[in-house]
Coordinates of N, CA and C in Angstrom, one line a residue:
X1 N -10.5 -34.8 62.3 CA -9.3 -34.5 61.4 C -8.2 -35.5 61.7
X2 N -7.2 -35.8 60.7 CA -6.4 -36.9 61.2 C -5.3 -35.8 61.0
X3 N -4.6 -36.0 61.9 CA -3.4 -34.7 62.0 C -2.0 -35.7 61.9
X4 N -1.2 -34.9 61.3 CA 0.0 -36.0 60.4 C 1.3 -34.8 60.5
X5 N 2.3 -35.2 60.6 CA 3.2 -34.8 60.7 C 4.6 -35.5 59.8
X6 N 4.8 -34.2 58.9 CA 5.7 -35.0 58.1 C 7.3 -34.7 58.4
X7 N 8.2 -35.7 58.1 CA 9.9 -36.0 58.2 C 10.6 -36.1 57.1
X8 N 11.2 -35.1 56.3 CA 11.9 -35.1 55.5 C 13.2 -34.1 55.2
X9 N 14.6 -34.4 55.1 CA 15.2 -33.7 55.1 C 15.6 -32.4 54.1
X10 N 14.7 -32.9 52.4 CA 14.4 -32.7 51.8 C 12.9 -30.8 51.7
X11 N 13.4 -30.1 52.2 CA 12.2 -29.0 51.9 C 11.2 -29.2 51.0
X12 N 11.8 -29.4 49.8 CA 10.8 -29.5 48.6 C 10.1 -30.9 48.7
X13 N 10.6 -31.8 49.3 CA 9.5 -33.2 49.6 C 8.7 -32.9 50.6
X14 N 8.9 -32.1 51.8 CA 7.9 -31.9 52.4 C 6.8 -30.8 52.2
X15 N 7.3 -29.8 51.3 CA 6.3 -28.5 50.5 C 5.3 -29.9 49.9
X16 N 6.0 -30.4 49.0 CA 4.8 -31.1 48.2 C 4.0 -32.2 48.9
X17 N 4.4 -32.6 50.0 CA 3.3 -33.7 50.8 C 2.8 -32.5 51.5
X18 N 3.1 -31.7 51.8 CA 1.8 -30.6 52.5 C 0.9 -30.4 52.1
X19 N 1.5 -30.1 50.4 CA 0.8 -29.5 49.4 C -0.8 -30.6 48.9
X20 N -0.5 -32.0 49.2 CA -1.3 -32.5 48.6 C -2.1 -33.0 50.1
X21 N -1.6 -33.8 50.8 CA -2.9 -33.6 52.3 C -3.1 -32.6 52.0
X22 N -2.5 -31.2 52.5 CA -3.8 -30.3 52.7 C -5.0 -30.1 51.8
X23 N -5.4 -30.7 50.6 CA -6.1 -30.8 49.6 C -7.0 -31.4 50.2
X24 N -7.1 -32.3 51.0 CA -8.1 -33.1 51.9 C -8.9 -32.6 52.6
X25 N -10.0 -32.5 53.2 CA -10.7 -31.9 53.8 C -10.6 -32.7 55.3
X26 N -10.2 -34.0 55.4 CA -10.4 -34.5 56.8 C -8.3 -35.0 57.1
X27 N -7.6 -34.0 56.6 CA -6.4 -34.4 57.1 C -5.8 -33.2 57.4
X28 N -5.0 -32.5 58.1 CA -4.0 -31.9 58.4 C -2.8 -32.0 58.8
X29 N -1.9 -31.2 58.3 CA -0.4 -31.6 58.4 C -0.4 -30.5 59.4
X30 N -0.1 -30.8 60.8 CA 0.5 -30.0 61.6 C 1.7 -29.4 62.3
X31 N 2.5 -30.6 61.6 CA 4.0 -30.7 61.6 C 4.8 -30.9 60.7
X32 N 6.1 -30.4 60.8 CA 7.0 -30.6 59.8 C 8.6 -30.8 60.2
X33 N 9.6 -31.5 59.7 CA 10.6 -31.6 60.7 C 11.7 -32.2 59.5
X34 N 12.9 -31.6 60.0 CA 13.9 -32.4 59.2 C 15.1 -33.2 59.1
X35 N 15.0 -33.8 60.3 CA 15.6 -34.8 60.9 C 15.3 -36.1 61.7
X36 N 15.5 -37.0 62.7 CA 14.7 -37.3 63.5 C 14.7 -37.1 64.7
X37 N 15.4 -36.3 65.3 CA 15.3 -35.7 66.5 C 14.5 -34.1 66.8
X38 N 14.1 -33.8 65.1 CA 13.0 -32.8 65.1 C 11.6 -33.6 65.2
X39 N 11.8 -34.7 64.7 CA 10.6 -35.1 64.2 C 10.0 -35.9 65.9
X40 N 10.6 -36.4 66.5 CA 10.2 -36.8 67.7 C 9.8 -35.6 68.9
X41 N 10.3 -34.3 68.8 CA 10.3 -32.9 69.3 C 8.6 -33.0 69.0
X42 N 8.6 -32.5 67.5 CA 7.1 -32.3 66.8 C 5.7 -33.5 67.3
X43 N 6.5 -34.7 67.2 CA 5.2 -35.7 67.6 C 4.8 -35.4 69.2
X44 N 5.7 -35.1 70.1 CA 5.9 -34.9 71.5 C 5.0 -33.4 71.4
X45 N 4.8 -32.4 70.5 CA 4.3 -31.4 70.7 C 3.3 -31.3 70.2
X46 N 2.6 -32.0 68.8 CA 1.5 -31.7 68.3 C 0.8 -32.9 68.8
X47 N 1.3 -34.2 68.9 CA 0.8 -34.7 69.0 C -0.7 -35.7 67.6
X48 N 0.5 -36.3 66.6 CA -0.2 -36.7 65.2 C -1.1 -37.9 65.6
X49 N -2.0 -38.3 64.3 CA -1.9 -39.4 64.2 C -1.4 -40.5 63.6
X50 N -0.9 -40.0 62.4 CA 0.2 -40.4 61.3 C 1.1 -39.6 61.6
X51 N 2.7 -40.3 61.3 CA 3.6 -39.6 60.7 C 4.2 -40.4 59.6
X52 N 4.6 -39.3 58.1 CA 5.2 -40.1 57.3 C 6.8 -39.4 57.5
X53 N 7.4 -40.5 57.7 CA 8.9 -40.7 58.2 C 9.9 -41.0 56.7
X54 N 10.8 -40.3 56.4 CA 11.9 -40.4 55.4 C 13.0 -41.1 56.5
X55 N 13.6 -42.0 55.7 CA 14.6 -42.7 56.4 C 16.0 -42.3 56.5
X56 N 16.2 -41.6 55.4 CA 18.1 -41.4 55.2 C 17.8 -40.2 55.8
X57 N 18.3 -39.6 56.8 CA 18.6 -38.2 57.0 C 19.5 -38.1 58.2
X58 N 20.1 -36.6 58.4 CA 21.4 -36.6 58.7 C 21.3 -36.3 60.4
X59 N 22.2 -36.6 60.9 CA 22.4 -36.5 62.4 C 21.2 -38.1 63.0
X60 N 20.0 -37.7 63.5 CA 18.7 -38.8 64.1 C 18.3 -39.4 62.6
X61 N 18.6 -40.6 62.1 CA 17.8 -41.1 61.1 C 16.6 -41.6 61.2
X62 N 15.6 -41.3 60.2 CA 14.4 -41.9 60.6 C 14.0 -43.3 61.4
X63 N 14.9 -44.4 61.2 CA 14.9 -45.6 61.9 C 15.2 -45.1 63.4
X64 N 16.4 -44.5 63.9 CA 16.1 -44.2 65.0 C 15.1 -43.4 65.8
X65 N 14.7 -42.4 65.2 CA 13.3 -41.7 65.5 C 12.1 -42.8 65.2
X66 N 11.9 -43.4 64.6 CA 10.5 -44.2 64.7 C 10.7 -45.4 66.0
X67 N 11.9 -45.6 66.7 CA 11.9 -46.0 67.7 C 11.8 -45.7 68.3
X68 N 12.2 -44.2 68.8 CA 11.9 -43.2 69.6 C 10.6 -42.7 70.0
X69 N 9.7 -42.8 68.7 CA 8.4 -42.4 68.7 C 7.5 -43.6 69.0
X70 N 7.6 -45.0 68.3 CA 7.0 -45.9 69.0 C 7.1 -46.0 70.4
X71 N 8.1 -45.7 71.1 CA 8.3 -46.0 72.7 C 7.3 -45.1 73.5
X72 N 6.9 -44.3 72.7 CA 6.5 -43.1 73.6 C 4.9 -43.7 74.2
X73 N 4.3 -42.9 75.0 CA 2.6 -43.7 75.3 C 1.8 -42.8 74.3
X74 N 0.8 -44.1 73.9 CA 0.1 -43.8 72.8 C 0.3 -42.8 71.7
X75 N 1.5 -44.0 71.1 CA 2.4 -43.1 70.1 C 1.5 -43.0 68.5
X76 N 1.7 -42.3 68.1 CA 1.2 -42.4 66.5 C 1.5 -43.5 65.6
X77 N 0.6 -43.8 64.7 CA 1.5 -44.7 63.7 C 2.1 -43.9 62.7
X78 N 3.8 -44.5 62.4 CA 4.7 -44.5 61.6 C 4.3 -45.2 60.2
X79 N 4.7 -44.3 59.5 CA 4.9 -44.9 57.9 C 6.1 -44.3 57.1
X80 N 6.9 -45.1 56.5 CA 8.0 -45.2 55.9 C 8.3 -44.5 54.9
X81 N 8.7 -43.2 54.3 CA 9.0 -42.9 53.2 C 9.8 -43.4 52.4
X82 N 9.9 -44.1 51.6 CA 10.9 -44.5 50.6 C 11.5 -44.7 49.1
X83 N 12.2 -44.8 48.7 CA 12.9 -44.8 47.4 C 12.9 -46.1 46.9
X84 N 13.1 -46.4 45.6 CA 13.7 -48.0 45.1 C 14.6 -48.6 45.5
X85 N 15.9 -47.8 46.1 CA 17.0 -48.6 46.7 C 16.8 -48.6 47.8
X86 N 16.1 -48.5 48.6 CA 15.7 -48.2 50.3 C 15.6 -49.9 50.7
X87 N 15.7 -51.0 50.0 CA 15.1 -52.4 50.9 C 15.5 -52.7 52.0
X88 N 16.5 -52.3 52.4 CA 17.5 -52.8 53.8 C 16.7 -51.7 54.5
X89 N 17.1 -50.7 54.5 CA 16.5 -50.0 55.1 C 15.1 -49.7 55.5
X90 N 13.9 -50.3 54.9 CA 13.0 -50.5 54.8 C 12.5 -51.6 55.7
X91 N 13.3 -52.5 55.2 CA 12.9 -53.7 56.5 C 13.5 -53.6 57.8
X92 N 14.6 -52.4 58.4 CA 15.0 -51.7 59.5 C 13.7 -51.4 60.1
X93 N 13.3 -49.9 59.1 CA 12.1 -49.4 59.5 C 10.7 -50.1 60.2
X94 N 10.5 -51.1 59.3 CA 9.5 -52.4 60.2 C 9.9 -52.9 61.3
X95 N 11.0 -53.2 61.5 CA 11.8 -53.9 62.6 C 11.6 -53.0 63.8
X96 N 11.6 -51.8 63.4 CA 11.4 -50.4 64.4 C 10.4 -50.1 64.7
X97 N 9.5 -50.9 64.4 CA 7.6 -50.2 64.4 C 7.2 -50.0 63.3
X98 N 7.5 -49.1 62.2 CA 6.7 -48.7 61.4 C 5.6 -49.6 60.8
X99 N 4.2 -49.0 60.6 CA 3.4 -49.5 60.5 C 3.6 -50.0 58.7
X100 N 4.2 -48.9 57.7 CA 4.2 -49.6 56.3 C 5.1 -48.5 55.7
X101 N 5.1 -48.7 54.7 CA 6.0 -47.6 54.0 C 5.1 -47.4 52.1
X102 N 5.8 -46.2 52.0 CA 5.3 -45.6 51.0 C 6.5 -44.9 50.2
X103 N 6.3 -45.0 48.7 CA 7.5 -44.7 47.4 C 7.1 -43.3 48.0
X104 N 8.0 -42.6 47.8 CA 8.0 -40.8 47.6 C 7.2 -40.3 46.2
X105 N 7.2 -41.3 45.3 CA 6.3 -40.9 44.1 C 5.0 -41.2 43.9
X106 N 4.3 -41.7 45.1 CA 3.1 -42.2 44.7 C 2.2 -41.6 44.3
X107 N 1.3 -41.2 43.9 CA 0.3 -40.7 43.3 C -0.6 -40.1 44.4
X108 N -0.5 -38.9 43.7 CA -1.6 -37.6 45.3 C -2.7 -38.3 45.8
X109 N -3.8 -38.7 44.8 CA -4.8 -39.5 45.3 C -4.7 -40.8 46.0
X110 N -3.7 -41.4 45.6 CA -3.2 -42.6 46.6 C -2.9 -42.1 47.5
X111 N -1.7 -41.0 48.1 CA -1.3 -40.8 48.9 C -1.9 -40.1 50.0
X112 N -3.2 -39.7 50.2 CA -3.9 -39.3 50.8 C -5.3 -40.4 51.2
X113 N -5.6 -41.1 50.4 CA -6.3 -42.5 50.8 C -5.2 -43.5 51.7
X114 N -4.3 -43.4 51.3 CA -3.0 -44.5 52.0 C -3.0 -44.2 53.2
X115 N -2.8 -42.1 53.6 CA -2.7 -42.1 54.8 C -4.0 -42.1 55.7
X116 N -5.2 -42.3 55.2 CA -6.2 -42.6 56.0 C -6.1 -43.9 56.2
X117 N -6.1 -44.5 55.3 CA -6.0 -46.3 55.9 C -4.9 -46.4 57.1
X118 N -4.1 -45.8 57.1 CA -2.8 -46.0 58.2 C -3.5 -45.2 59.2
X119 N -4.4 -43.8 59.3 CA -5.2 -43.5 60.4 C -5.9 -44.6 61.0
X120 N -6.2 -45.2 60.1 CA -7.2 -46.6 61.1 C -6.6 -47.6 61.6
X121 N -5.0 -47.4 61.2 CA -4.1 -48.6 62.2 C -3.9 -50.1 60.7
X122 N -4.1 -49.4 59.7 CA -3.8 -50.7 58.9 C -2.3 -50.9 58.4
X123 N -2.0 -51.9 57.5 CA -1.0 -51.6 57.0 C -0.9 -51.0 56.1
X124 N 0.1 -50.4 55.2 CA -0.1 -49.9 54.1 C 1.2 -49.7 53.7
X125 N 1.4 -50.3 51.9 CA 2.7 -50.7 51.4 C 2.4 -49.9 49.9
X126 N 3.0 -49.4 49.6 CA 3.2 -49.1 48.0 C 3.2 -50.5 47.1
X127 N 2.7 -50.8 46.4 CA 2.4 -52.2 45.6 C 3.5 -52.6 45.2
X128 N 4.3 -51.3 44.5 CA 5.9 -51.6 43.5 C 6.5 -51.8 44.4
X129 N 7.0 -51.0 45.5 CA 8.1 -51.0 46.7 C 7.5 -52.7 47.4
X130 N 6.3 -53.3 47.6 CA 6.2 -54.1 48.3 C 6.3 -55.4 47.5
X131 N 6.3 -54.9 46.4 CA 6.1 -56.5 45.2 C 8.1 -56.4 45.5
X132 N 8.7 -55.5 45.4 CA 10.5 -55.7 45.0 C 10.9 -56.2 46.9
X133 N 10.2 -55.9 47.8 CA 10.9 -55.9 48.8 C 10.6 -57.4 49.3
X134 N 9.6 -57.8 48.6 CA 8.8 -59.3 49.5 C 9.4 -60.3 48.1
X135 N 9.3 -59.8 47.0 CA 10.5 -60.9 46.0 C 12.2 -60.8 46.6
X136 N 12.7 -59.7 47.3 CA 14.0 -60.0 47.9 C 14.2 -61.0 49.0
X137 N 13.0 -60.9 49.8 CA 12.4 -62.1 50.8 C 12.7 -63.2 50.5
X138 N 12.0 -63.5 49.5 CA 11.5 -64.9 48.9 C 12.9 -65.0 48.4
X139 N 13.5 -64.8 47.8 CA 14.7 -65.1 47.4 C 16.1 -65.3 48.4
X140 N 15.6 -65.3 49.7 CA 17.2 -65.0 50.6 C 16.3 -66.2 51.6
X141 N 16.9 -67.5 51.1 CA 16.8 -69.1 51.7 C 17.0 -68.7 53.4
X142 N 18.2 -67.9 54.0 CA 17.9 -68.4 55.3 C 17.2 -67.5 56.4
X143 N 16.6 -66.4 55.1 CA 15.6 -65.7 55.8 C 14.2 -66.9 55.8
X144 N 14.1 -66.9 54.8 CA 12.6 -68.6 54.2 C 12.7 -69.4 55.5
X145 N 13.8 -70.0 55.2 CA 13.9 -70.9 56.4 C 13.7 -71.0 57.9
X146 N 14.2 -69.2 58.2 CA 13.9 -68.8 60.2 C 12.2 -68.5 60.0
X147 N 11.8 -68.0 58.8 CA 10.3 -67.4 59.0 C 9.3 -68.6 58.7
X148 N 9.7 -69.7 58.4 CA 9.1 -71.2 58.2 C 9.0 -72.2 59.8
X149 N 10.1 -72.0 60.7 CA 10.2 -72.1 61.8 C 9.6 -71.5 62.4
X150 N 9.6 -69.8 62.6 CA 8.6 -69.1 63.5 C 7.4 -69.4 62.9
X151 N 6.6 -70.0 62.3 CA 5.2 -70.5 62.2 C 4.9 -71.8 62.7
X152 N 6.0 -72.1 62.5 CA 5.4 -73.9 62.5 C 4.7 -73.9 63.6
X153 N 5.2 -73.5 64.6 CA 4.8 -73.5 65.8 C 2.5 -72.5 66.1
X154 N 2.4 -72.5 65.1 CA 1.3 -72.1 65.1 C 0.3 -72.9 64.4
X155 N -1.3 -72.5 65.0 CA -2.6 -73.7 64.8 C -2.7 -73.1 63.5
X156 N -3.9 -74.5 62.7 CA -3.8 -73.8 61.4 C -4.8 -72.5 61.0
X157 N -6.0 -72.4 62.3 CA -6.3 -71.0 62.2 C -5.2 -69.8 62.4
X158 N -4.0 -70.2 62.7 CA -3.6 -68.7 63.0 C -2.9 -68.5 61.9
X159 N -2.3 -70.1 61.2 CA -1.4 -69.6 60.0 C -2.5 -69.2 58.8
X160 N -4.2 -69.0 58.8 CA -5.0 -68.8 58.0 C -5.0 -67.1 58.2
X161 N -4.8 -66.6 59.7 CA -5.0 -65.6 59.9 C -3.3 -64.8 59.6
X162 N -2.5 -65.6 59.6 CA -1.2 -65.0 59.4 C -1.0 -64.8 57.8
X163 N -1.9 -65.4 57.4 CA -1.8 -65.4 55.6 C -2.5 -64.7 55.3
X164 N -3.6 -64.1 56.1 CA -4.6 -62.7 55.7 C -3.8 -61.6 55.9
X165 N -3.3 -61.5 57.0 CA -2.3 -60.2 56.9 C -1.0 -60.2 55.9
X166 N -0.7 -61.3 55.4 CA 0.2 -60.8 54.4 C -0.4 -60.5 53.2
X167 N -1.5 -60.5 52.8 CA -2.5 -59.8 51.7 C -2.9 -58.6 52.2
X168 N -2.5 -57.9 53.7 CA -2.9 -56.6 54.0 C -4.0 -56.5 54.2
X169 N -4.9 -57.5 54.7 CA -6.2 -57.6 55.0 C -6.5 -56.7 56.1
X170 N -7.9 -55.7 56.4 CA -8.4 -55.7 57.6 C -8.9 -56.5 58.4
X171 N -9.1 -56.3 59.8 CA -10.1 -57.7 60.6 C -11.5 -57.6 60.4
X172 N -12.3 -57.0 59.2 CA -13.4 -56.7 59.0 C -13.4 -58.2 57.7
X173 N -12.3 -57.9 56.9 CA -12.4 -58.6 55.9 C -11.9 -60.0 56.1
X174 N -11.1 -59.8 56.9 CA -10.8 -61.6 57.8 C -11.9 -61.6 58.1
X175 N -12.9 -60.9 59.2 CA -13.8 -62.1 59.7 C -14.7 -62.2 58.7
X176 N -14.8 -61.9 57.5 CA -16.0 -61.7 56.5 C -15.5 -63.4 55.7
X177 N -14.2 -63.3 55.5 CA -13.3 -64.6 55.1 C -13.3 -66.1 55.5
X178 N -12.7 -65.4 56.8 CA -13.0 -67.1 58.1 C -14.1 -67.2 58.8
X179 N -15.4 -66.4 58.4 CA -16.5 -66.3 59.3 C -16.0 -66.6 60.8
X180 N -15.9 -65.2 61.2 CA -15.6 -64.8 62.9 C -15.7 -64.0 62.6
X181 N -15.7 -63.2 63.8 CA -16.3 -61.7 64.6 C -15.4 -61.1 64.6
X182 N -14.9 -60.0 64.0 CA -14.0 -59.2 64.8 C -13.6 -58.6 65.5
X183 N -14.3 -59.3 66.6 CA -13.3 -58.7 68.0 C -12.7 -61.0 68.3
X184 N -13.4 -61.6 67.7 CA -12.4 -62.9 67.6 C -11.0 -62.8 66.9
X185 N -11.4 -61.6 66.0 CA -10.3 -62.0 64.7 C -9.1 -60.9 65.6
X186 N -9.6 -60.0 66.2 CA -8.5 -58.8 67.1 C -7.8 -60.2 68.1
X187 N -8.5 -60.8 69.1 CA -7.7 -61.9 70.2 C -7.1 -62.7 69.2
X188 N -7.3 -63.0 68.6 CA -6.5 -64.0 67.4 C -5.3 -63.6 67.1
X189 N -5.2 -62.0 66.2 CA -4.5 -61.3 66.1 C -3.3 -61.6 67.4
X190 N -4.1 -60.6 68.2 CA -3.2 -60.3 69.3 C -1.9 -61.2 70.2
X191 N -2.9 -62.6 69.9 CA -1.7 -64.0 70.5 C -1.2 -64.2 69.8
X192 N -1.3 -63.9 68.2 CA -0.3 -64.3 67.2 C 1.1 -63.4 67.1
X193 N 0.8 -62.5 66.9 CA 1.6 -61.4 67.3 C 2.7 -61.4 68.2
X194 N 2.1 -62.1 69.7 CA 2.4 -62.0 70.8 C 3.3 -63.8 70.2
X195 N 2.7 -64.8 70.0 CA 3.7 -65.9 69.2 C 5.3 -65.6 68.5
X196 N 5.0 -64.7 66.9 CA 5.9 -64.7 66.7 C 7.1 -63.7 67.1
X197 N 6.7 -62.8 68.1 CA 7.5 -62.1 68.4 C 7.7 -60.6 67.3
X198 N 6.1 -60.9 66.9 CA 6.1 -59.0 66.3 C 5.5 -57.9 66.8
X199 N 6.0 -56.8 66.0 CA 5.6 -55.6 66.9 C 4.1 -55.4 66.3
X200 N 4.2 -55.4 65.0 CA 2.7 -55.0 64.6 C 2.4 -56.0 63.4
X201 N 1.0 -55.9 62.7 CA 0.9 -56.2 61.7 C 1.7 -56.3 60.0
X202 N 2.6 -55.3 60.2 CA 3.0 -55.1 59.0 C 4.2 -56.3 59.4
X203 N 4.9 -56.1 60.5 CA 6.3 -57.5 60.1 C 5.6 -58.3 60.3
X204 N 4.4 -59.0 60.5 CA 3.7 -60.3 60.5 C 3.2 -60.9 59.5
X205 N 2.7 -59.4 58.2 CA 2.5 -59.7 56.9 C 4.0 -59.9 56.0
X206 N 4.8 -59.4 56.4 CA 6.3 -59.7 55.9 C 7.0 -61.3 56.0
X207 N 6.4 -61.8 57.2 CA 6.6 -62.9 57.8 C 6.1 -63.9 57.2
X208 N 4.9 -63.9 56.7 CA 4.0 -64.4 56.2 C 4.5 -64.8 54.5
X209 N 4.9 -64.0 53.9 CA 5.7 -64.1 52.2 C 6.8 -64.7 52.8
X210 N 7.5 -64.8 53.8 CA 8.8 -65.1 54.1 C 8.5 -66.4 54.3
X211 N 7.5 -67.1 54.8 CA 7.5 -67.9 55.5 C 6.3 -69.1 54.4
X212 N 5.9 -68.1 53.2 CA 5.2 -69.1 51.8 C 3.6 -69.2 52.4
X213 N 3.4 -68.4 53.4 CA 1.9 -68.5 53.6 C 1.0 -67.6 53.6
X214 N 1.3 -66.5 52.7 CA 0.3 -65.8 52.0 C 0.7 -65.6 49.9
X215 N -0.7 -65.2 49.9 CA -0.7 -65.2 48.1 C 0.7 -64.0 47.7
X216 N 1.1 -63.9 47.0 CA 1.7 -62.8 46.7 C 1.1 -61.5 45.5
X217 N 1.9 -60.2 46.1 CA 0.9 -59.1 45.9 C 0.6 -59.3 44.5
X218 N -0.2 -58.5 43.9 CA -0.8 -58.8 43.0 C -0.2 -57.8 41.3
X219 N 0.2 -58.5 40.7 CA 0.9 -57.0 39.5 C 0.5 -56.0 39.1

């Protein structure tokens, strides 16, 4: 069972993500919290493997609770709740760990496929929220510019492998791509990571649009 714990200050947002995990047969919501200093209480006590995290909320905001929660040992992965005007805060959220973020409207069956893929450690972006947040990217020159520098410095297998993750690729489908193994494509990963100075996958795929070396998401 993938056990998930949801953060919203909102009641009725969190009735209705209950409402639809629990529809799953292999997910359970074993927590619930409405702040982020409940929500780090609850991860400390159930112990998830997902949490989906709302960011605005009052007293512990989500941004500081997913830093709180990343620090912990063998923390869960974080996923972002968010809205259309959330971008700043969105790319906070990454900056903090989270693994990806998710619209609050997305579709029950998406939203329950989404949070299994984030059970296996992937990324995972809402298409709309990521097509508006990686076009503000591309658009802000002396962000282009620092994330064009933090590559240069890399071989051109890594910038092949740093351009797979900004398409949100698995390391199944990288090595199927660059023909390698993936447990090559994980060490690859891992020095790269350890290069630019990211915490996970998802700011490396951010880095990657920022920096013009991956395709852009798809309409």
């Amino acid at each position: 069972m993938i056990r998930v714990v949801v953060v919203d200050d909102e009641p009725m947002v969190c009735a209705h993500l209950r409402t639809i995990l629990g529809s799953a047969d292999d997910i359970e919501v074993v927590g619930q919290a409405g702040d982020g200093a409940e929500a780090v209480e609850s991860v400390v006590r159930m112990r998830p493997r997902v949490v989906l995290m709302d960011l605005r909320m009052p007293g512990v905001d989500g941004i500081a609770a997913i830093r709180r929660i990343t620090a912990l040992a063998d923390p869960p992965v974080v996923v972002a709740l968010t809205t259309f005007d959330d971008d700043t805060h969105v790319v906070r959220a990454l900056s903090a760990g989270a693994i990806g973020f998710l619209v609050k409207t997305t579709p029950a069956e998406d939203l329950v496929n989404l949070v299994r893929v984030a059970a296996d450690g992937h990324t995972v972006m809402s298409p709309v929220a990521a097509r508006r947040l990686l076009g503000a990217s591309a658009g802000d020159r002396v962000r282009a510019e620092g994330a064009r520098a933090r590559v240069r410095g890399l071989s051109v297998r890594e910038r092949e492998l740093l351009g797979c993750l900004g398409e949100g690729m698995s390391n199944a489908s990288i090595a199927a791509r660059l023909f390698l193994s993936e447990s090559t494509v994980k060490s690859y990963v891992s020095r790269m990571l350890a290069k630019l100075d990211c915490e996970n996958r998802t700011q490396a795929g951010l880095l990657a649009h920022e920096a013009g070396v991956a395709a852009p998401p798809p309409p």
